[in-house]
Each structure stands twice: as structure tokens, then as C-alpha cells.
Amino acid sequence: MKARIVTLPGDGVGPEVTAAAVAVLQAVAAHFDHEFAFEEHLIGGCAIDATGSPLPDASLKACQQADAVLLGAVGGPKWSDPQAPVRPEQGLLALRAALGVYANLRPLNVHPALAALSPLKEDKLRHVDVLFVRELTGGAYFGAKTRTPDTATDECKYTVAEVERVTRRAFELARERRRHVTSVDKANVLETSRLWRSTVQRIAAEYPDVKLEHQLVDSMAMLLLTQPGYYDVVVTENLFGDILTDEAAAIAGSLGLLPSASLGEGSRGLYEPIHGSAPDIAGKGVANPTGAILSAAMLLRHSLGLEDEAAHVEAAVAQVLEHGPHTRDIGGHAGTTDIRHAVIAALDEHVANAEAFFCGARACG
Ligand SMILES: NC(=O)c1ccc[n+]([C@@H]2O[C@H](COP(=O)([O-])OP(=O)(O)OC[C@H]3O[C@@H](n4cnc5c(N)ncnc54)[C@H](O)[C@@H]3O)[C@@H](O)[C@H]2O)c1
Ligand SMILES: CC(C)[C@H](C(=O)O)[C@@H](O)C(=O)O
Ligand SMILES: [Mg+2]
């Protein structure tokens, strides 16, 4: 198949991990005879430096015309002055809004080989397989902001329609999994959460085969650590989802491991690891590209419909997590490019084994 993929490497470790993900996609294209055309554009701090805007028109236009967008990370100390008129993160938020990608899928899986890195004991890690569905284009991130010298406000607003669509997405996904949705809110305090809860409750009636539970976000932060294996699909609003998924990454062993897919109504999606620009390690060649590579696998699955290819990439990543090499954040000494080479070598092996298997089954060659 032919696909047009826009890459937005961004700032800090963004370009390092994106290069690894692109190399893996190129290896997939070579193995399976696909034509992926990559087009690189600016976003974030590097875009501010080059054009004055964190999301230049050319970048947005290219993303709107692409089949999928692969993003690294934005931001960093250079652009973090609280007085700065424009910030890198605004470019990312504007892109999410413009693409209409309201459902941010953030899967949490714990690889057994990394269990010792988790703050949780091994018995708690068994059966951990959670899919966070984070609402991505509403809430406090996008409400009106005011500022006077001694007061600041961020409006948190949700409409029923915004909650309905992300809830339906969560229930649809739950039907492909273990049919259990946990909706996380702060309905004991926030009006937006009361609207969230009643809307989720009403939509749940359309899915009688899926179990729904509500959980307040503060206790959810605790329960995620004490019983992570209990959860299947967790749907929540923008800010709560941001915070809970970094916590989830700690359970997996590193922030560098978790991928994400941001989806709207069509097949076009935005794919990014959940971590940031990691200024403390940027430019050192030591960033873990696993989250970015697994985001590329999600791109294959959700935007291009290439399920087998996605599964091959995930299997290759799992093999590297099992046998190494490992980057520093997960206890190894390898660099970003070592992981990229190892994943591509594992991919080559998996594809060859699969071909041998099918060939054997058909008694060919
Ligand atoms: N999607 C995004 O573009 C995104 C996401 C989160 C944060 N940010 C931005 O990134 C900047 C830095 O934020 P922060 O320091 O709070 O969070 P961060 O995610 O950049 O880093 C937190 C910690 O995790 C480590 N880490 C992150 N990614 C890693 C990887 N791939 N491999 C190994 N270690 C990794 C870092 O070294 C750091 O110690 C801020 O400007 C923030 O706004 C951007
Ligand atoms: C950089 C920031 C705007 C972003 C968010 O809060 O959504 C990041 O933390 C993330 O998780 O993707
Ligand atoms: Mg975040």
C-alpha cells in the first residue's frame, strides 16, 4: 500500500526517537512491499526558532493532507520562560485540536523482563493490560485563560457531545478487549465531572455487554498502584489522563516505553510516545525509542489498517525488551541507535520465520 506519513520530530530527544521509529517503518515497508513517503516538518520550539510559530501553516497543512502523523516531542528549557509570548506546547495542542483527534489511546503493558524495574512487586504486575482512553481536545487545556498580575484562571469546560464521543470510543474498544470500562472523574467536586459521569452512565446503556464502573481520580491514582491488573479500559478527561498515564509508565518501568495513538473520526491519526523532550538526556543518544517505535506500530494498525505489520513490530520490540540491548532508563548501557538496529534485526527474523511458516504450511519452495 501507499501511505503519506508526516513526521514532526520536534525538540530534545524527539528527533532521536523519531528517527528510530521511521527506520522501523522503512524496514516494514521493505519487507511487505509498501510505499511509505515520509515528509518532515517543524513543530514546537524548533518551529518557534525558525518561523516564530510553534505550528507553522506548512506543518499543519501537511498533517491535514497526510494519512498519518508521527511526532517526537516538543518543549524544553530554552522555551520555558513563563513570560514567553508563545510556547512549544501550544503547537502540539493546536495540532491535536486541528486534527480533531479527541481520543488518545495509551496502552499500558508490563514486559516480564522489566518487572524488577517497576516500583510494584511482581505479583501485582501479573495480568497488567490497561488501555487508557484520554479525552484529548477538551477540558482545562482548551478553556479560556485569564491572567492579571495576581490572579490566573484556566476554564475547564466539557460539552455533552465531547464526552459522548470519547465514551463511545472507549466502549467500542472495550468490546474488543475484556468488556470492562472504568470511568475516572472528580464528580464529588467538579461540575464538569458530574456532567462527565451522567453522560458516561447514559452512553453505557448502549453497551449492556460491557461492565461500567466509576472511580474518583484521587483514589484511582492509588488503585492503579495497588491493583493495576484489575483494569481493562480506563476512560477519563484530558488532565487526569495526562497524569495517570505518566504514573502508568512508571509501573511499566520507564516513561520511555509507552506509546500513544490520537484518533478522531477518520483514519488519520497522530502518533507520539507519551514522554516529553527529556532535556536532561537530549543530544546524548541514550533516549529509549521504544515508546516511539510502538507508536509507529499503532500507526500501522489504526491509520493504515496493517494489523499483521503492527504485530510484527510489537513482537520485535518484545524480543528486544526480553533479550536486550537496553537503554539506561531500563538498566542497560545501549544507545538509541543500538535499540533501533536490534528492533530491525528482530523484525527481519520475525518476518523470515513467518514466511517460513506459511511456506511450510503451503508446502511451497
Ligand atoms: N508530547 C510531548 O511533546 C510532550 C510530552 C510531555 C512533556 N513534554 C515537554 O517536555 C519537556 C520536558 O518535560 P518533563 O521533563 O516534565 O518530562 P519528560 O517526559 O521530558 O522527562 C521526564 C523524565 O523521563 C525521562 N525520559 C523521558 N523520555 C525518555 C526516553 N525516551 N528515554 C529515557 N528517558 C526518558 C527524562 O530523561 C526525564 O528524566 C517540557 O517542555 C514538557 O512540556 C512534551
Ligand atoms: C506537552 C503537553 C502539552 C502534553 C500534554 O499534557 O498533553 C504531554 O504532557 C503529553 O502527555 O502528551
Ligand atoms: Mg504528559
Coordinates of C-alpha atoms and ligand atoms in Angstrom, one line a residue:
M1 CA 0.0 0.0 0.0
K2 CA 1.0 3.6 -0.5
A3 CA 0.9 6.0 2.5
R4 CA 2.0 9.5 3.2
I5 CA 3.4 9.9 6.7
V6 CA 4.3 13.3 8.1
T7 CA 7.0 13.3 10.7
L8 CA 7.3 16.1 13.3
P9 CA 10.5 15.3 15.3
G10 CA 10.2 18.4 17.4
D11 CA 12.6 19.2 20.3
G12 CA 15.0 17.5 22.7
V13 CA 15.0 13.7 22.3
G14 CA 12.1 14.0 19.8
P15 CA 14.3 13.8 16.7
E16 CA 16.4 10.9 18.2
V17 CA 13.4 8.7 18.9
T18 CA 11.5 9.6 15.8
A19 CA 14.5 8.6 13.6
A20 CA 14.3 5.2 15.2
A21 CA 10.6 4.9 14.6
V22 CA 10.9 6.0 10.9
A23 CA 13.7 3.4 10.4
V24 CA 11.5 0.7 11.7
L25 CA 8.6 1.8 9.4
Q26 CA 11.0 1.8 6.5
A27 CA 12.0 -1.8 7.3
V28 CA 8.3 -2.7 7.4
A29 CA 7.8 -1.1 4.0
A30 CA 10.7 -3.0 2.5
H31 CA 9.5 -6.4 4.0
F32 CA 5.9 -6.0 3.0
D33 CA 6.3 -4.1 -0.3
H34 CA 4.6 -0.9 0.9
E35 CA 5.4 2.6 -0.3
F36 CA 5.7 5.0 2.7
A37 CA 6.5 8.5 1.7
F38 CA 7.9 10.5 4.7
E39 CA 7.7 14.3 4.8
E40 CA 9.4 16.0 7.8
H41 CA 8.0 19.3 9.2
L42 CA 8.6 21.6 12.1
I43 CA 6.7 21.8 15.4
G44 CA 7.4 23.1 18.9
G45 CA 10.5 25.1 20.0
C46 CA 12.4 24.5 16.8
A47 CA 9.5 25.8 14.8
I48 CA 9.4 28.9 17.0
D49 CA 13.1 29.5 16.4
A50 CA 12.7 29.0 12.6
T51 CA 9.3 30.7 12.0
G52 CA 8.1 32.4 15.2
S53 CA 5.2 29.9 15.3
P54 CA 5.1 26.6 17.3
L55 CA 2.8 25.2 14.5
P56 CA 3.7 26.8 11.2
D57 CA 1.0 26.7 8.5
A58 CA 3.1 24.5 6.3
S59 CA 3.3 21.9 9.1
L60 CA -0.4 21.9 9.8
K61 CA -1.3 21.7 6.1
A62 CA 1.0 18.8 5.5
C63 CA -0.5 17.0 8.6
Q64 CA -4.1 17.6 7.3
Q65 CA -3.2 16.0 4.0
A66 CA -1.3 13.1 5.4
D67 CA -2.5 9.6 6.1
A68 CA -0.8 9.7 9.5
V69 CA 1.4 11.9 11.6
L70 CA 4.3 10.7 13.7
L71 CA 5.5 13.1 16.4
G72 CA 8.5 13.1 18.7
A73 CA 8.2 15.6 21.5
V74 CA 8.1 19.4 22.0
G75 CA 9.4 21.8 24.6
G76 CA 12.4 22.4 26.7
P77 CA 14.1 24.9 29.0
K78 CA 15.1 27.2 26.1
W79 CA 11.4 28.0 25.5
S80 CA 10.1 27.6 29.1
D81 CA 10.3 31.3 30.3
P82 CA 6.9 32.0 31.9
Q83 CA 6.9 35.4 30.3
A84 CA 7.5 34.0 26.8
P85 CA 4.7 35.1 24.4
V86 CA 4.5 31.7 22.7
R87 CA 5.3 28.2 23.9
P88 CA 6.2 25.0 22.1
E89 CA 3.4 23.1 23.8
Q90 CA 0.8 25.4 22.2
G91 CA 1.8 24.0 18.8
L92 CA 1.0 20.4 19.9
L93 CA -2.3 21.4 21.4
A94 CA -3.2 23.4 18.3
L95 CA -2.3 20.3 16.1
R96 CA -4.4 18.0 18.2
A97 CA -7.4 20.4 18.0
A98 CA -7.0 21.0 14.3
L99 CA -6.8 17.3 13.5
G100 CA -9.8 16.6 15.7
V101 CA -8.1 13.7 17.5
Y102 CA -10.2 13.6 20.6
A103 CA -9.4 10.1 21.7
N104 CA -5.9 9.4 22.9
L105 CA -5.2 5.7 23.3
R106 CA -2.3 5.0 25.8
P107 CA -1.8 1.2 26.4
L108 CA 0.0 0.0 29.5
N109 CA 1.6 -3.4 29.3
V110 CA 4.4 -4.6 31.5
H111 CA 7.1 -6.7 29.9
P112 CA 8.1 -9.5 32.3
A113 CA 11.8 -8.9 31.6
L114 CA 11.4 -5.4 33.1
A115 CA 9.4 -6.4 36.2
A116 CA 12.4 -5.7 38.5
L117 CA 12.3 -2.0 37.4
S118 CA 8.7 -1.5 38.4
P119 CA 8.1 0.0 41.8
L120 CA 5.4 -2.7 42.2
K121 CA 6.1 -6.2 43.3
E122 CA 6.0 -8.9 40.7
D123 CA 2.7 -10.4 41.9
K124 CA 0.9 -7.1 41.3
L125 CA 2.3 -6.9 37.7
R126 CA 0.7 -10.2 36.6
H127 CA -2.1 -9.6 34.0
V128 CA -1.5 -5.8 33.7
D129 CA -3.0 -4.8 30.4
V130 CA -4.7 -1.4 30.6
L131 CA -5.9 0.8 27.8
F132 CA -6.2 4.4 28.8
V133 CA -8.6 6.4 26.6
R134 CA -7.7 10.0 27.4
E135 CA -10.0 12.8 26.1
L136 CA -7.6 15.0 24.2
T137 CA -9.2 18.1 22.8
G138 CA -11.3 19.5 25.7
G139 CA -11.1 20.4 29.4
A140 CA -8.7 22.8 31.1
Y141 CA -6.2 22.5 28.3
F142 CA -8.5 24.3 25.9
G143 CA -10.7 26.5 28.1
A144 CA -10.4 30.3 28.3
K145 CA -7.4 31.6 30.2
T146 CA -7.1 34.8 32.1
R147 CA -4.2 36.5 33.8
T148 CA -3.8 39.6 35.9
P149 CA -0.6 40.3 38.0
D150 CA -2.1 38.5 41.0
T151 CA -4.8 36.1 39.5
A152 CA -4.8 33.4 36.9
T153 CA -7.7 31.2 35.7
D154 CA -8.0 28.2 33.3
E155 CA -11.6 27.4 32.5
C156 CA -12.4 23.7 32.5
K157 CA -15.3 23.1 30.1
Y158 CA -16.8 19.9 28.6
T159 CA -19.8 19.6 26.4
V160 CA -22.1 16.5 26.4
A161 CA -21.1 15.8 22.8
E162 CA -17.4 15.8 23.7
V163 CA -18.0 13.3 26.5
E164 CA -20.3 11.1 24.4
R165 CA -17.9 10.6 21.5
V166 CA -14.9 9.6 23.7
T167 CA -17.1 7.4 25.8
R168 CA -18.4 5.6 22.8
R169 CA -14.8 5.1 21.6
A170 CA -13.9 3.6 25.0
F171 CA -16.8 1.2 25.0
E172 CA -16.1 0.1 21.4
L173 CA -12.5 -0.6 22.3
A174 CA -13.7 -2.4 25.5
R175 CA -15.8 -4.8 23.3
E176 CA -12.5 -5.8 21.5
R177 CA -10.9 -6.5 24.9
R178 CA -12.3 -7.6 28.3
R179 CA -15.5 -5.6 28.3
H180 CA -14.8 -3.6 31.4
V181 CA -14.7 0.3 31.4
T182 CA -13.6 2.3 34.4
S183 CA -14.6 6.0 34.0
V184 CA -12.4 8.3 36.1
D185 CA -13.6 11.7 37.3
K186 CA -13.8 14.0 40.3
A187 CA -17.6 14.1 40.4
N188 CA -17.6 14.8 44.2
V189 CA -16.2 18.3 43.5
L190 CA -16.2 19.3 39.8
E191 CA -19.3 20.2 37.8
T192 CA -17.6 19.1 34.6
S193 CA -17.1 15.7 36.2
R194 CA -20.8 15.4 37.1
L195 CA -21.6 16.1 33.5
W196 CA -18.9 13.5 32.5
R197 CA -20.4 10.9 34.9
S198 CA -24.0 11.3 33.9
T199 CA -23.1 11.2 30.2
V200 CA -20.9 8.1 30.5
Q201 CA -23.7 6.5 32.5
R202 CA -26.2 7.2 29.8
I203 CA -24.0 6.0 26.9
A204 CA -23.2 2.9 28.8
A205 CA -26.8 1.8 28.4
E206 CA -26.0 1.3 24.7
Y207 CA -23.4 -1.3 25.7
P208 CA -25.2 -3.6 28.1
D209 CA -22.5 -6.3 27.4
V210 CA -19.8 -4.0 28.9
K211 CA -19.4 -3.5 32.6
L212 CA -19.0 0.1 33.7
E213 CA -17.5 1.4 37.0
H214 CA -16.9 4.9 38.1
Q215 CA -13.8 5.9 40.1
L216 CA -12.7 9.2 41.6
V217 CA -9.4 10.3 40.3
D218 CA -7.6 10.6 43.6
S219 CA -8.4 7.0 44.7
M220 CA -7.7 5.9 41.1
A221 CA -4.1 7.2 41.4
M222 CA -3.8 4.9 44.4
L223 CA -5.6 1.9 43.0
L224 CA -3.5 2.0 39.8
L225 CA -0.6 1.1 42.1
T226 CA -2.3 -1.4 44.3
Q227 CA -4.4 -3.4 41.7
P228 CA -3.2 -2.5 38.2
G229 CA -4.2 -5.9 36.9
Y230 CA -7.9 -5.2 37.7
Y231 CA -8.3 -2.6 34.9
D232 CA -9.2 -3.0 31.3
V233 CA -10.3 0.3 29.6
V234 CA -9.9 3.4 31.6
V235 CA -11.6 6.5 30.1
T236 CA -11.0 9.9 31.6
E237 CA -10.7 13.6 30.9
N238 CA -7.7 15.4 29.4
L239 CA -5.7 16.4 32.5
F240 CA -6.5 13.3 34.6
G241 CA -5.4 11.2 31.7
D242 CA -2.2 13.0 31.3
I243 CA -1.2 12.5 34.9
L244 CA -2.4 8.9 35.3
T245 CA -0.5 7.7 32.2
D246 CA 2.8 9.0 33.4
E247 CA 2.1 7.1 36.6
A248 CA 1.3 4.1 34.4
A249 CA 4.6 4.4 32.6
A250 CA 6.4 4.2 36.0
I251 CA 4.6 0.9 36.5
A252 CA 5.9 -0.4 33.2
G253 CA 9.5 0.6 34.2
S254 CA 10.2 3.8 32.3
L255 CA 8.5 6.8 30.7
G256 CA 10.4 5.9 27.5
L257 CA 8.3 2.8 27.0
L258 CA 4.7 3.9 26.5
P259 CA 3.2 4.8 23.0
S260 CA 0.1 6.6 22.1
A261 CA -2.4 7.0 19.2
S262 CA -4.6 10.0 19.0
L263 CA -7.7 9.4 16.9
G264 CA -10.7 11.3 15.6
E265 CA -13.5 10.3 13.2
G266 CA -11.5 9.3 10.1
S267 CA -8.5 7.1 9.8
R268 CA -5.9 9.9 10.1
G269 CA -4.2 9.8 13.4
L270 CA -1.4 11.4 15.4
Y271 CA 1.1 9.1 17.0
E272 CA 3.6 10.0 19.7
P273 CA 5.3 8.4 22.6
I274 CA 3.8 9.7 25.9
H275 CA 7.1 11.2 27.2
G276 CA 8.4 14.7 26.6
S277 CA 11.6 16.2 25.2
A278 CA 13.7 14.8 28.1
P279 CA 16.0 17.8 28.2
D280 CA 18.2 16.1 30.8
I281 CA 19.3 13.4 28.2
A282 CA 18.7 15.2 24.9
G283 CA 21.6 15.0 22.4
K284 CA 23.3 12.2 24.2
G285 CA 22.0 9.4 22.1
V286 CA 20.6 7.5 25.1
A287 CA 16.9 8.1 24.8
N288 CA 14.7 5.0 24.8
P289 CA 13.0 4.8 21.4
T290 CA 10.6 2.0 22.5
G291 CA 7.6 4.4 23.0
A292 CA 8.2 6.0 19.6
I293 CA 8.6 2.6 17.9
L294 CA 5.4 1.2 19.5
S295 CA 3.6 4.4 18.4
A296 CA 4.7 3.6 14.8
A297 CA 3.1 0.1 15.3
M298 CA -0.1 1.8 16.4
L299 CA 0.1 4.0 13.3
L300 CA 0.3 0.9 11.1
R301 CA -2.7 -0.6 12.9
H302 CA -5.0 2.4 13.4
S303 CA -4.3 4.6 10.3
L304 CA -3.1 2.2 7.7
G305 CA -5.1 -1.0 8.7
L306 CA -1.9 -3.0 8.7
E307 CA -2.5 -5.3 11.7
D308 CA 0.0 -8.0 10.8
E309 CA 2.8 -5.5 10.3
A310 CA 1.9 -3.8 13.6
A311 CA 2.0 -7.2 15.3
H312 CA 5.4 -7.9 13.8
V313 CA 6.8 -4.6 15.1
E314 CA 5.4 -5.3 18.6
A315 CA 6.9 -8.8 18.6
A316 CA 10.3 -7.4 17.6
V317 CA 10.1 -4.8 20.4
A318 CA 9.1 -7.5 22.9
Q319 CA 12.1 -9.6 21.8
V320 CA 14.5 -6.7 22.3
L321 CA 13.0 -6.0 25.7
E322 CA 13.4 -9.6 26.6
H323 CA 17.0 -10.2 25.4
G324 CA 18.4 -6.7 25.2
P325 CA 20.1 -4.4 24.4
H326 CA 18.5 -2.0 26.9
T327 CA 18.9 1.8 27.2
R328 CA 20.0 3.3 30.5
D329 CA 16.5 4.1 31.8
I330 CA 15.7 0.4 31.9
G331 CA 19.1 -0.6 33.4
G332 CA 21.3 -1.1 30.3
H333 CA 24.1 0.7 28.5
A334 CA 22.8 0.8 24.9
G335 CA 22.2 3.9 22.9
T336 CA 19.1 4.9 20.9
T337 CA 20.5 3.6 17.6
D338 CA 21.5 0.3 19.2
I339 CA 17.8 -0.3 20.0
R340 CA 16.8 0.7 16.5
H341 CA 19.2 -1.8 15.0
A342 CA 18.2 -4.5 17.4
V343 CA 14.5 -4.0 16.7
I344 CA 15.0 -4.1 13.0
A345 CA 17.1 -7.2 13.2
A346 CA 14.4 -8.8 15.4
L347 CA 11.8 -7.7 12.8
D348 CA 13.8 -9.3 10.0
E349 CA 13.9 -12.5 12.0
H350 CA 10.2 -12.5 12.8
V351 CA 9.2 -11.8 9.2
A352 CA 11.5 -14.6 7.9
N353 CA 10.1 -17.0 10.4
A354 CA 6.6 -16.1 9.5
E355 CA 7.4 -16.6 5.8
A356 CA 9.0 -20.0 6.5
F357 CA 5.9 -21.0 8.5
F358 CA 3.5 -20.0 5.7
C359 CA 5.7 -21.6 3.1
G360 CA 5.8 -24.8 5.1
A361 CA 2.1 -24.8 5.6
R362 CA 1.5 -24.4 1.8
A363 CA 4.4 -26.8 1.0
C364 CA 5.9 -24.2 -1.4
G365 CA 9.6 -23.5 -2.4
Ligands
LIG1 N1 4.2 15.0 23.8 C1 5.1 15.9 24.1 O1 5.6 16.6 23.2 C2 5.5 16.2 25.5 C3 5.1 15.3 26.5 C4 5.5 15.5 27.8 C5 6.3 16.6 28.1 N2 6.6 17.5 27.1 C6 7.5 18.6 27.3 O2 8.8 18.1 27.5 C7 9.6 19.0 28.3 C8 10.2 18.2 29.5 O3 9.2 17.7 30.3 P1 9.5 16.8 31.6 O4 10.9 16.8 31.9 O5 8.5 17.1 32.6 O6 9.1 15.3 31.1 P2 9.9 14.3 30.1 O7 8.9 13.3 29.7 O8 10.5 15.0 29.0 O9 11.0 13.7 31.0 C9 10.8 13.2 32.4 C10 11.9 12.2 32.7 O10 11.7 11.0 31.9 C11 12.9 10.7 31.2 N3 12.5 10.3 29.9 C12 11.6 10.8 29.1 N4 11.6 10.2 27.9 C13 12.6 9.3 27.9 C14 13.0 8.3 26.9 N5 12.5 8.2 25.7 N6 14.1 7.6 27.3 C15 14.6 7.7 28.5 N7 14.2 8.5 29.5 C16 13.2 9.3 29.2 C17 13.6 12.1 31.1 O11 15.0 11.9 30.9 C18 13.3 12.7 32.5 O12 14.1 12.3 33.5 C19 8.6 20.1 28.8 O13 8.8 21.2 28.0 C20 7.2 19.4 28.5 O14 6.2 20.4 28.3 C21 6.3 17.3 25.8
LIG2 C1 3.3 18.6 26.3 C2 2.0 18.5 26.9 C3 1.1 19.6 26.3 C4 1.4 17.1 26.7 C5 0.0 17.0 27.4 O1 -0.1 17.5 28.5 O2 -0.9 16.6 26.7 C6 2.2 16.0 27.3 O3 2.4 16.0 28.6 C7 1.6 14.7 26.8 O4 1.3 13.8 27.7 O5 1.4 14.5 25.6
MG3 MG 2.0 14.1 29.6

